[in-house]
Amino acid sequence: MGGAARRGRLAAGLLANLASSICIVFLNKWLYVRTGFPNLSLTLVHFAVTWLGLSACRALDLFAPKSLRARQVLPLALSFCGFVVFTNLSLQNNTIGTYQLAKAMTTPVIVLIQTLAYGKAFPARIKLTLIPITVGVFLNSYYDVKFNFLGMVFASLGVLVTSLYQVWVGAKQHELQVNSMQLLYYQAPMSCGMLLCIVPFFEPVFGEGGIFGPWTLFAVFMVLLSGIIAFMVNLSIYWIIGNTSPVTYNMFGHFKFCITLLGGYLLFKDPLSINQGLGIVCTLLGILAYTHFKLNEQDGSKSRLVQRP
């Protein structure tokens, strides 16, 4: 019964992350296209709302904050700001296809970091599932791949820092013995402060197109709604990584990418080529294989624990 309850909680967490992640992609797309709200400023709002949401959860006694030193959370906050900046610069200097193709490399880099820095061993069958996933995302993006040197530098830095961030999210929870809410409660305001220092270098602050620009009441409402959904996304990311692994979360991210592509095709009539369709199928097959192997691995571990004298 304990195993079934754990799987049920994990499934609920994954579904919450899936729903909130897909919602925020389309909501953010609407904000960028219809209102022109600046990208980094929107991320700043997301983390400010996340911090306020966690403060409300603390006031309702949904979690008890744990005392942490600033230097213990600093690498996590720095890597978060780094991955936001570099991925946005990658999107700015590359086509969407190249940007998405670079993001697909996060999973292999995470496996490499965990193998070299943390001594974690991955079975060969788990490593082999990376092949159809990488090939699948490559096929999804191939039609739009146009490289330039500066764009590739930003894309490579974005992949490296994103991978470090996702690895550290899981490692810090175990190292500091904190849950997702306790860790995010400290990281969110620290990231807000860093983004406040970064935003003026990339985006206007006041006036037309700035975070404090003349926005309509409806646009402000939609930005705040985006922040509330981002709170759910951020919390579910920490929870999933803390209860599974960065690789599992990344695999799930590829699944969300496929669903987002299909959603764009069905809702916004975005063009979907045969190559993209084949890529979606290839990626889903890789994810299914990874899930199957991980479940077998967990069942095998439980059997060994039961049989141990």
Coordinates of C-alpha atoms in Angstrom, one line a residue:
M1 CA 0.0 0.0 0.0
G2 CA 2.9 2.3 0.8
G3 CA 4.4 1.8 -2.7
A4 CA 1.0 2.5 -4.3
A5 CA 0.5 5.6 -2.3
R6 CA 4.0 6.9 -3.3
R7 CA 3.3 6.2 -7.0
G8 CA 0.0 8.0 -6.6
R9 CA 1.6 11.1 -5.1
L10 CA 4.3 11.0 -7.8
A11 CA 1.7 10.7 -10.6
A12 CA -0.3 13.6 -9.1
G13 CA 2.9 15.7 -8.9
L14 CA 3.8 14.9 -12.5
L15 CA 0.3 15.7 -13.7
A16 CA 0.3 19.0 -11.8
N17 CA 3.6 19.9 -13.4
L18 CA 2.4 18.9 -16.8
A19 CA -0.8 21.0 -16.6
S20 CA 0.9 24.1 -15.1
S21 CA 3.9 23.9 -17.5
I22 CA 1.7 23.7 -20.6
C23 CA -0.6 26.4 -19.3
I24 CA 2.3 28.8 -18.6
V25 CA 3.9 28.2 -22.1
F26 CA 0.7 29.2 -23.9
L27 CA 0.0 32.0 -21.4
N28 CA 3.5 33.4 -21.7
K29 CA 3.3 33.1 -25.5
W30 CA 0.0 35.2 -25.4
L31 CA 1.7 37.8 -23.1
Y32 CA 4.7 38.1 -25.4
V33 CA 2.6 38.3 -28.6
R34 CA -0.4 40.4 -27.5
T35 CA 1.1 42.7 -24.9
G36 CA 4.9 42.6 -25.6
F37 CA 5.7 42.1 -21.8
P38 CA 9.5 41.8 -21.4
N39 CA 10.9 38.3 -20.8
L40 CA 13.2 38.7 -17.9
S41 CA 10.8 41.0 -16.1
L42 CA 8.1 38.3 -16.4
T43 CA 10.5 35.8 -14.8
L44 CA 11.1 38.4 -12.0
V45 CA 7.4 38.6 -11.4
H46 CA 7.2 34.8 -11.4
F47 CA 9.7 34.4 -8.6
A48 CA 8.2 37.3 -6.6
V49 CA 4.8 35.6 -6.7
T50 CA 6.5 32.3 -5.8
W51 CA 8.0 33.9 -2.7
L52 CA 4.7 35.5 -1.7
G53 CA 2.9 32.1 -2.3
L54 CA 5.4 30.3 -0.1
S55 CA 5.0 33.0 2.6
A56 CA 1.3 32.4 2.5
C57 CA 1.9 28.7 2.8
R58 CA 4.1 29.3 5.8
A59 CA 1.5 31.5 7.4
L60 CA -1.0 28.7 7.0
D61 CA 1.4 26.2 8.6
L62 CA 1.7 24.1 5.4
F63 CA 5.5 23.9 6.1
A64 CA 8.0 25.0 8.7
P65 CA 11.0 27.0 7.4
K66 CA 14.4 25.6 8.2
S67 CA 17.2 27.9 9.0
L68 CA 19.8 28.0 6.1
R69 CA 22.8 30.1 5.6
A70 CA 22.8 32.3 2.5
R71 CA 26.0 30.7 1.1
Q72 CA 24.3 27.3 1.1
V73 CA 21.6 28.5 -1.3
L74 CA 23.7 31.0 -3.2
P75 CA 24.9 28.5 -5.9
L76 CA 21.3 27.5 -6.6
A77 CA 20.2 31.1 -6.9
L78 CA 23.2 32.0 -9.1
S79 CA 22.7 29.0 -11.4
F80 CA 19.0 29.9 -11.7
C81 CA 19.7 33.5 -12.8
G82 CA 22.4 32.2 -15.2
F83 CA 20.2 29.7 -16.9
V84 CA 17.4 32.3 -17.3
V85 CA 19.9 34.8 -18.8
F86 CA 21.7 32.4 -21.1
T87 CA 18.6 30.6 -22.4
N88 CA 17.0 33.9 -23.2
L89 CA 20.2 35.1 -25.0
S90 CA 20.2 31.8 -26.8
L91 CA 16.6 32.4 -27.9
Q92 CA 17.4 36.0 -28.9
N93 CA 20.4 35.0 -31.0
N94 CA 19.2 31.6 -32.5
T95 CA 16.1 30.4 -34.3
I96 CA 13.5 28.6 -32.2
G97 CA 14.7 25.3 -33.7
T98 CA 18.3 25.8 -32.7
Y99 CA 17.1 27.0 -29.2
Q100 CA 15.0 23.9 -28.7
L101 CA 17.7 21.6 -30.1
A102 CA 20.2 22.9 -27.6
K103 CA 17.8 22.4 -24.7
A104 CA 17.5 18.7 -25.7
M105 CA 21.2 18.3 -24.8
T106 CA 20.5 19.1 -21.1
T107 CA 19.7 15.4 -20.3
P108 CA 23.0 14.0 -21.5
V109 CA 24.9 16.8 -19.8
I110 CA 23.0 16.0 -16.5
V111 CA 24.0 12.3 -16.8
L112 CA 27.6 13.4 -17.4
I113 CA 27.7 15.8 -14.4
Q114 CA 26.2 13.2 -12.1
T115 CA 28.6 10.5 -13.3
L116 CA 31.8 12.6 -13.1
A117 CA 31.0 14.9 -10.1
Y118 CA 28.8 12.7 -8.0
G119 CA 30.0 9.3 -8.9
K120 CA 26.5 8.1 -9.8
A121 CA 26.3 5.1 -12.1
F122 CA 23.6 4.8 -14.8
P123 CA 22.8 1.3 -16.3
A124 CA 23.5 1.0 -20.0
R125 CA 19.8 0.5 -20.8
I126 CA 19.1 3.9 -19.2
K127 CA 21.8 5.6 -21.2
L128 CA 20.5 4.0 -24.4
T129 CA 17.1 5.6 -23.9
L130 CA 18.8 9.0 -24.3
I131 CA 19.4 8.1 -28.0
P132 CA 15.8 8.1 -29.3
I133 CA 14.9 11.1 -27.1
T134 CA 17.8 13.2 -28.5
V135 CA 17.1 12.0 -32.0
G136 CA 13.4 12.8 -31.6
V137 CA 14.0 16.3 -30.4
F138 CA 16.6 16.8 -33.2
L139 CA 14.0 15.8 -35.8
N140 CA 11.5 18.2 -34.2
S141 CA 13.9 21.1 -34.6
Y142 CA 15.9 20.1 -37.7
Y143 CA 13.8 22.1 -40.2
D144 CA 14.8 25.3 -38.4
V145 CA 18.4 24.7 -37.5
K146 CA 20.6 27.7 -38.5
F147 CA 23.7 28.1 -36.3
N148 CA 25.8 31.2 -35.6
F149 CA 28.8 31.4 -33.4
L150 CA 27.5 33.8 -30.7
G151 CA 24.2 31.9 -30.6
M152 CA 26.1 28.6 -30.1
V153 CA 28.2 30.1 -27.2
F154 CA 25.0 31.3 -25.4
A155 CA 23.2 28.0 -26.1
S156 CA 26.2 25.9 -24.8
L157 CA 26.4 28.1 -21.6
G158 CA 22.6 27.8 -21.2
V159 CA 22.7 24.0 -21.4
L160 CA 25.6 23.8 -18.9
V161 CA 24.1 26.1 -16.3
T162 CA 20.6 24.6 -16.7
S163 CA 22.1 21.2 -16.1
L164 CA 23.9 22.4 -13.0
Y165 CA 20.8 24.0 -11.7
Q166 CA 18.7 20.9 -12.0
V167 CA 21.4 18.7 -10.5
W168 CA 21.8 21.1 -7.5
V169 CA 18.0 21.3 -6.9
G170 CA 18.1 17.6 -6.0
A171 CA 21.5 17.5 -4.4
K172 CA 20.7 20.5 -2.1
Q173 CA 17.5 19.0 -0.8
H174 CA 19.3 15.8 0.2
E175 CA 22.4 17.6 1.5
L176 CA 20.6 20.2 3.6
Q177 CA 17.8 17.8 4.6
V178 CA 15.0 20.2 3.4
N179 CA 11.9 19.6 1.4
S180 CA 10.9 21.5 -1.8
M181 CA 9.0 24.3 0.0
Q182 CA 11.8 24.9 2.5
L183 CA 14.5 25.2 -0.1
L184 CA 12.4 27.3 -2.6
Y185 CA 11.4 29.6 0.3
Y186 CA 15.1 30.7 0.5
Q187 CA 16.0 30.6 -3.1
A188 CA 13.1 32.6 -4.5
P189 CA 13.8 35.9 -2.8
M190 CA 17.5 35.6 -3.5
S191 CA 16.9 35.0 -7.2
C192 CA 14.5 38.0 -7.2
G193 CA 17.3 40.2 -5.8
M194 CA 19.7 39.0 -8.5
L195 CA 17.2 39.4 -11.3
L196 CA 16.5 43.0 -10.1
C197 CA 20.2 43.7 -10.7
I198 CA 20.2 42.0 -14.1
V199 CA 17.0 43.3 -15.7
P200 CA 18.1 46.9 -16.3
F201 CA 21.0 45.7 -18.5
F202 CA 18.7 43.7 -20.8
E203 CA 15.2 45.4 -20.6
P204 CA 13.7 48.8 -19.9
V205 CA 12.4 49.3 -16.4
F206 CA 10.1 52.4 -16.8
G207 CA 8.1 53.6 -19.8
E208 CA 6.9 51.7 -22.9
G209 CA 7.9 48.1 -22.8
G210 CA 9.2 48.2 -19.2
I211 CA 8.0 46.3 -16.2
F212 CA 6.6 49.5 -14.7
G213 CA 5.3 50.7 -18.1
P214 CA 1.7 51.8 -18.9
W215 CA 0.1 48.3 -18.9
T216 CA -3.7 47.8 -19.1
L217 CA -5.5 46.3 -16.1
F218 CA -6.2 43.2 -18.1
A219 CA -2.5 42.8 -19.0
V220 CA -1.5 43.2 -15.3
F221 CA -4.1 40.5 -14.3
M222 CA -2.7 38.1 -16.9
V223 CA 0.9 38.7 -15.7
L224 CA -0.2 38.0 -12.1
L225 CA -2.1 34.9 -13.3
S226 CA 1.1 33.8 -15.1
G227 CA 3.0 34.3 -11.7
I228 CA 0.5 32.1 -9.8
I229 CA 0.9 29.3 -12.4
A230 CA 4.7 29.8 -12.3
F231 CA 4.5 29.2 -8.5
M232 CA 2.9 25.8 -9.2
V233 CA 5.5 25.1 -11.8
N234 CA 8.4 26.0 -9.6
L235 CA 7.1 24.1 -6.6
S236 CA 6.3 21.0 -8.7
I237 CA 9.8 21.1 -10.3
Y238 CA 11.5 21.0 -6.9
W239 CA 9.1 18.3 -5.6
I240 CA 9.6 16.1 -8.6
I241 CA 13.4 16.4 -8.6
G242 CA 13.6 15.9 -4.8
N243 CA 11.4 12.7 -5.0
T244 CA 12.9 11.3 -8.3
S245 CA 16.0 12.6 -10.0
P246 CA 17.1 15.4 -12.4
V247 CA 17.2 12.9 -15.3
T248 CA 13.6 11.7 -14.6
Y249 CA 12.4 15.4 -14.6
N250 CA 14.3 16.1 -17.8
M251 CA 12.7 13.0 -19.5
F252 CA 9.4 14.3 -18.4
G253 CA 10.3 17.7 -19.8
H254 CA 10.8 16.1 -23.3
F255 CA 7.3 14.7 -23.0
K256 CA 5.9 18.2 -22.2
F257 CA 7.8 19.5 -25.2
C258 CA 5.9 17.0 -27.4
I259 CA 2.6 17.8 -25.8
T260 CA 3.3 21.6 -26.3
L261 CA 4.1 21.0 -30.0
L262 CA 0.9 19.1 -30.5
G263 CA -1.0 21.8 -28.5
G264 CA 0.4 24.5 -30.7
Y265 CA -0.7 22.6 -33.8
L266 CA -4.2 21.9 -32.5
L267 CA -4.9 25.2 -30.8
F268 CA -2.9 27.7 -32.8
K269 CA -2.6 25.9 -36.1
D270 CA 1.2 26.0 -35.9
P271 CA 2.7 24.0 -38.8
L272 CA 3.7 20.5 -38.0
S273 CA 6.0 18.7 -40.5
I274 CA 6.4 15.0 -41.0
N275 CA 9.8 15.2 -39.4
Q276 CA 8.3 16.8 -36.3
G277 CA 5.7 14.0 -36.1
L278 CA 8.4 11.3 -36.4
G279 CA 10.4 13.2 -33.8
I280 CA 7.4 13.2 -31.4
V281 CA 6.9 9.5 -31.8
C282 CA 10.7 8.8 -31.4
T283 CA 10.8 11.0 -28.2
L284 CA 7.8 9.3 -26.7
L285 CA 9.2 5.8 -27.3
G286 CA 12.4 6.8 -25.5
I287 CA 10.4 8.2 -22.6
L288 CA 8.3 5.1 -22.4
A289 CA 11.5 2.9 -22.4
Y290 CA 13.1 5.0 -19.7
T291 CA 9.9 4.8 -17.5
H292 CA 9.7 1.0 -18.0
F293 CA 13.4 0.5 -17.0
K294 CA 13.1 2.8 -14.0
L295 CA 10.0 1.1 -12.6
N296 CA 11.7 -2.3 -13.1
E297 CA 14.8 -0.9 -11.3
Q298 CA 12.6 0.3 -8.3
D299 CA 10.8 -3.0 -8.1
G300 CA 14.1 -4.9 -8.1
S301 CA 15.4 -2.7 -5.3
K302 CA 12.3 -3.4 -3.2
S303 CA 12.6 -7.2 -3.8
R304 CA 16.2 -7.2 -2.7
L305 CA 15.3 -5.3 0.5
V306 CA 12.5 -7.8 1.3
Q307 CA 14.8 -10.8 0.7
R308 CA 17.7 -9.4 2.8
P309 CA 18.0 -11.4 6.1

